[in-house]
PDB file of C-alpha atoms in Angstrom:
ATOM      1  CA  MET Z 629       0.010  -0.006   0.001  1.00 59.00           C
ATOM      2  CA  GLU Z 630       1.388   3.384  -0.988  1.00 76.00           C
ATOM      3  CA  ASN Z 631       1.521   6.374   1.290  1.00 85.00           C
ATOM      4  CA  LEU Z 632      -1.196   8.881   0.500  1.00 83.00           C
ATOM      5  CA  THR Z 633      -0.876  12.606   0.816  1.00 86.00           C
ATOM      6  CA  PHE Z 634      -3.605  14.684   2.388  1.00 84.00           C
ATOM      7  CA  GLU Z 635      -4.593  15.946  -1.067  1.00 88.00           C
ATOM      8  CA  GLN Z 636      -5.069  12.394  -2.378  1.00 86.00           C
ATOM      9  CA  LEU Z 637      -7.378  11.357   0.454  1.00 87.00           C
ATOM     10  CA  PRO Z 638     -10.674  12.559  -1.133  1.00 87.00           C
ATOM     11  CA  GLN Z 639      -9.992  10.627  -4.368  1.00 90.00           C
ATOM     12  CA  ALA Z 640      -8.826   7.558  -2.451  1.00 85.00           C
ATOM     13  CA  MET Z 641     -11.988   7.646  -0.303  1.00 88.00           C
ATOM     14  CA  ARG Z 642     -14.145   7.963  -3.439  1.00 90.00           C
ATOM     15  CA  LEU Z 643     -12.469   4.964  -5.005  1.00 89.00           C
ATOM     16  CA  LEU Z 644     -12.805   2.940  -1.840  1.00 89.00           C
ATOM     17  CA  HIS Z 645     -16.498   3.864  -1.589  1.00 90.00           C
ATOM     18  CA  GLU Z 646     -17.081   2.796  -5.222  1.00 90.00           C
ATOM     19  CA  LYS Z 647     -15.370  -0.558  -4.590  1.00 90.00           C
ATOM     20  CA  LEU Z 648     -17.485  -1.132  -1.485  1.00 89.00           C
ATOM     21  CA  ASP Z 649     -20.646  -0.270  -3.447  1.00 88.00           C
ATOM     22  CA  ARG Z 650     -19.735  -2.848  -6.128  1.00 89.00           C
ATOM     23  CA  LEU Z 651     -18.967  -5.494  -3.498  1.00 88.00           C
ATOM     24  CA  GLU Z 652     -22.242  -4.808  -1.712  1.00 88.00           C
ATOM     25  CA  GLN Z 653     -24.190  -5.061  -4.980  1.00 88.00           C
ATOM     26  CA  ARG Z 654     -22.540  -8.396  -5.851  1.00 86.00           C
ATOM     27  CA  PHE Z 655     -23.232  -9.696  -2.343  1.00 82.00           C
ATOM     28  CA  GLU Z 656     -26.917  -8.756  -2.603  1.00 81.00           C
ATOM     29  CA  GLU Z 657     -27.236 -10.327  -6.038  1.00 77.00           C
ATOM     30  CA  GLN Z 658     -25.666 -13.517  -4.804  1.00 75.00           C
ATOM     31  CA  ASN Z 659     -27.969 -13.626  -1.774  1.00 68.00           C
ATOM     32  CA  THR Z 660     -31.010 -12.983  -4.005  1.00 66.00           C
ATOM     33  CA  LEU Z 661     -30.074 -15.914  -6.243  1.00 63.00           C
ATOM     34  CA  GLN Z 662     -29.503 -18.186  -3.248  1.00 64.00           C
ATOM     35  CA  ASP Z 663     -32.847 -17.171  -1.701  1.00 64.00           C
ATOM     36  CA  ALA Z 664     -34.659 -17.864  -4.951  1.00 65.00           C
ATOM     37  CA  GLU Z 665     -33.192 -21.397  -5.017  1.00 81.00           C
ATOM     38  CA  THR Z 666     -33.754 -22.157  -1.333  1.00 91.00           C
ATOM     39  CA  ILE Z 667     -36.076 -25.105  -0.871  1.00 94.00           C
ATOM     40  CA  PHE Z 668     -38.062 -25.685   2.317  1.00 96.00           C
ATOM     41  CA  ASN Z 669     -39.688 -28.853   3.615  1.00 96.00           C
ATOM     42  CA  VAL Z 670     -43.094 -28.602   5.278  1.00 96.00           C
ATOM     43  CA  THR Z 671     -41.700 -27.819   8.731  1.00 96.00           C
ATOM     44  CA  GLN Z 672     -39.327 -25.150   7.417  1.00 96.00           C
ATOM     45  CA  ALA Z 673     -42.009 -23.557   5.245  1.00 96.00           C
ATOM     46  CA  ALA Z 674     -44.496 -23.500   8.138  1.00 97.00           C
ATOM     47  CA  ALA Z 675     -41.910 -21.816  10.383  1.00 97.00           C
ATOM     48  CA  PHE Z 676     -41.034 -19.309   7.637  1.00 95.00           C
ATOM     49  CA  LEU Z 677     -44.719 -18.428   7.186  1.00 96.00           C
ATOM     50  CA  HIS Z 678     -45.443 -18.480  10.946  1.00 96.00           C
ATOM     51  CA  LEU Z 679     -48.088 -21.152  10.441  1.00 96.00           C
ATOM     52  CA  SER Z 680     -48.613 -24.500  12.059  1.00 97.00           C
ATOM     53  CA  VAL Z 681     -47.724 -27.531   9.951  1.00 97.00           C
ATOM     54  CA  ALA Z 682     -51.399 -28.569  10.025  1.00 97.00           C
ATOM     55  CA  THR Z 683     -52.476 -25.181   8.665  1.00 97.00           C
ATOM     56  CA  LEU Z 684     -49.920 -25.387   5.915  1.00 97.00           C
ATOM     57  CA  TYR Z 685     -51.174 -28.840   4.946  1.00 96.00           C
ATOM     58  CA  VAL Z 686     -54.723 -27.432   4.713  1.00 96.00           C
ATOM     59  CA  LYS Z 687     -53.528 -24.573   2.540  1.00 95.00           C
ATOM     60  CA  THR Z 688     -51.718 -26.968   0.212  1.00 95.00           C
ATOM     61  CA  SER Z 689     -54.717 -29.267  -0.038  1.00 94.00           C
ATOM     62  CA  ARG Z 690     -56.839 -26.239  -1.007  1.00 94.00           C
ATOM     63  CA  ARG Z 691     -54.059 -25.136  -3.362  1.00 94.00           C
ATOM     64  CA  GLU Z 692     -53.856 -21.755  -1.682  1.00 93.00           C
ATOM     65  CA  VAL Z 693     -50.081 -21.770  -1.322  1.00 95.00           C
ATOM     66  CA  PRO Z 694     -47.517 -22.646  -4.031  1.00 95.00           C
ATOM     67  CA  PHE Z 695     -45.798 -25.990  -3.506  1.00 96.00           C
ATOM     68  CA  ASN Z 696     -44.051 -28.816  -5.316  1.00 96.00           C
ATOM     69  CA  LYS Z 697     -44.632 -32.517  -4.690  1.00 95.00           C
ATOM     70  CA  GLN Z 698     -42.268 -35.407  -5.219  1.00 93.00           C
ATOM     71  CA  GLY Z 699     -43.835 -38.667  -4.203  1.00 94.00           C
ATOM     72  CA  LYS Z 700     -45.450 -38.074  -0.841  1.00 92.00           C
ATOM     73  CA  ARG Z 701     -43.195 -35.166   0.099  1.00 95.00           C
ATOM     74  CA  LEU Z 702     -43.983 -31.499  -0.271  1.00 96.00           C
ATOM     75  CA  TYR Z 703     -41.361 -28.872  -1.070  1.00 97.00           C
ATOM     76  CA  PHE Z 704     -41.617 -25.066  -1.158  1.00 96.00           C
ATOM     77  CA  TYR Z 705     -39.386 -22.530  -2.876  1.00 93.00           C
ATOM     78  CA  LYS Z 706     -38.637 -19.563  -0.622  1.00 92.00           C
ATOM     79  CA  ALA Z 707     -39.024 -17.082  -3.480  1.00 90.00           C
ATOM     80  CA  GLU Z 708     -42.494 -18.460  -4.338  1.00 93.00           C
ATOM     81  CA  LEU Z 709     -43.561 -18.188  -0.694  1.00 94.00           C
ATOM     82  CA  ASP Z 710     -42.265 -14.608  -0.530  1.00 91.00           C
ATOM     83  CA  GLU Z 711     -44.259 -13.712  -3.649  1.00 92.00           C
ATOM     84  CA  TRP Z 712     -47.398 -15.442  -2.287  1.00 94.00           C
ATOM     85  CA  VAL Z 713     -47.199 -13.410   0.919  1.00 94.00           C
ATOM     86  CA  ARG Z 714     -46.703 -10.163  -1.051  1.00 92.00           C
ATOM     87  CA  LYS Z 715     -49.721 -10.875  -3.229  1.00 92.00           C
ATOM     88  CA  GLY Z 716     -51.875 -11.105  -0.158  1.00 88.00           C
ATOM     89  CA  ARG Z 717     -51.287  -7.482   0.762  1.00 85.00           C
ATOM     90  CA  LYS Z 718     -54.491  -5.590   1.585  1.00 86.00           C
ATOM     91  CA  LYS Z 719     -54.870  -1.956   0.644  1.00 85.00           C
ATOM     92  CA  THR Z 720     -55.069   0.729   3.317  1.00 92.00           C
ATOM     93  CA  MET Z 721     -58.170   2.918   3.592  1.00 92.00           C
ATOM     94  CA  SER Z 722     -56.218   5.890   2.226  1.00 91.00           C
ATOM     95  CA  GLU Z 723     -55.192   3.808  -0.818  1.00 88.00           C
ATOM     96  CA  ILE Z 724     -58.816   2.745  -1.391  1.00 90.00           C
ATOM     97  CA  ARG Z 725     -60.025   6.340  -1.060  1.00 91.00           C
ATOM     98  CA  GLU Z 726     -57.381   7.524  -3.516  1.00 91.00           C
ATOM     99  CA  GLU Z 727     -58.344   4.888  -6.075  1.00 91.00           C
ATOM    100  CA  ALA Z 728     -62.009   5.753  -5.636  1.00 90.00           C
ATOM    101  CA  GLY Z 729     -61.222   9.439  -6.186  1.00 88.00           C
ATOM    102  CA  GLN Z 730     -59.242   8.608  -9.314  1.00 89.00           C
ATOM    103  CA  HIS Z 731     -62.097   6.440 -10.607  1.00 87.00           C
ATOM    104  CA  VAL Z 732     -64.633   9.205 -10.019  1.00 86.00           C
ATOM    105  CA  LEU Z 733     -62.430  11.739 -11.834  1.00 83.00           C
ATOM    106  CA  SER Z 734     -61.871   9.444 -14.771  1.00 83.00           C
ATOM    107  CA  THR Z 735     -65.603   8.704 -15.018  1.00 78.00           C
ATOM    108  CA  LYS Z 736     -66.479  12.412 -14.982  1.00 73.00           C
ATOM    109  CA  ARG Z 737     -64.019  13.102 -17.797  1.00 68.00           C
ATOM    110  CA  ARG Z 738     -65.703  10.526 -20.051  1.00 67.00           C
ATOM    111  CA  THR Z 739     -69.171  11.994 -19.671  1.00 59.00           C
TER     112      THR Z 739
END
């Protein structure tokens, strides 16, 4: 490592910051890929979803939750469970009011 002068410190800090940003981005991309490929068994999926195993079995029998089946065993991809939870989001009252207001405005414009 070379000795830096006081005048070189800002540029050295900028380069160091850029390298850290690239490393952080790579790390996040790698974690995202690993999460997408993570496979849970029934017990792990139930714990991840904060459900009992029995409740998870009911949801799979009703085909409410995404799952894979090999023989008699059930498997769950973490990414699919994440997406399933996200799709279940309910709108807030302010979001519903805003959509209603937008609908009323767009209806008035047509008439």
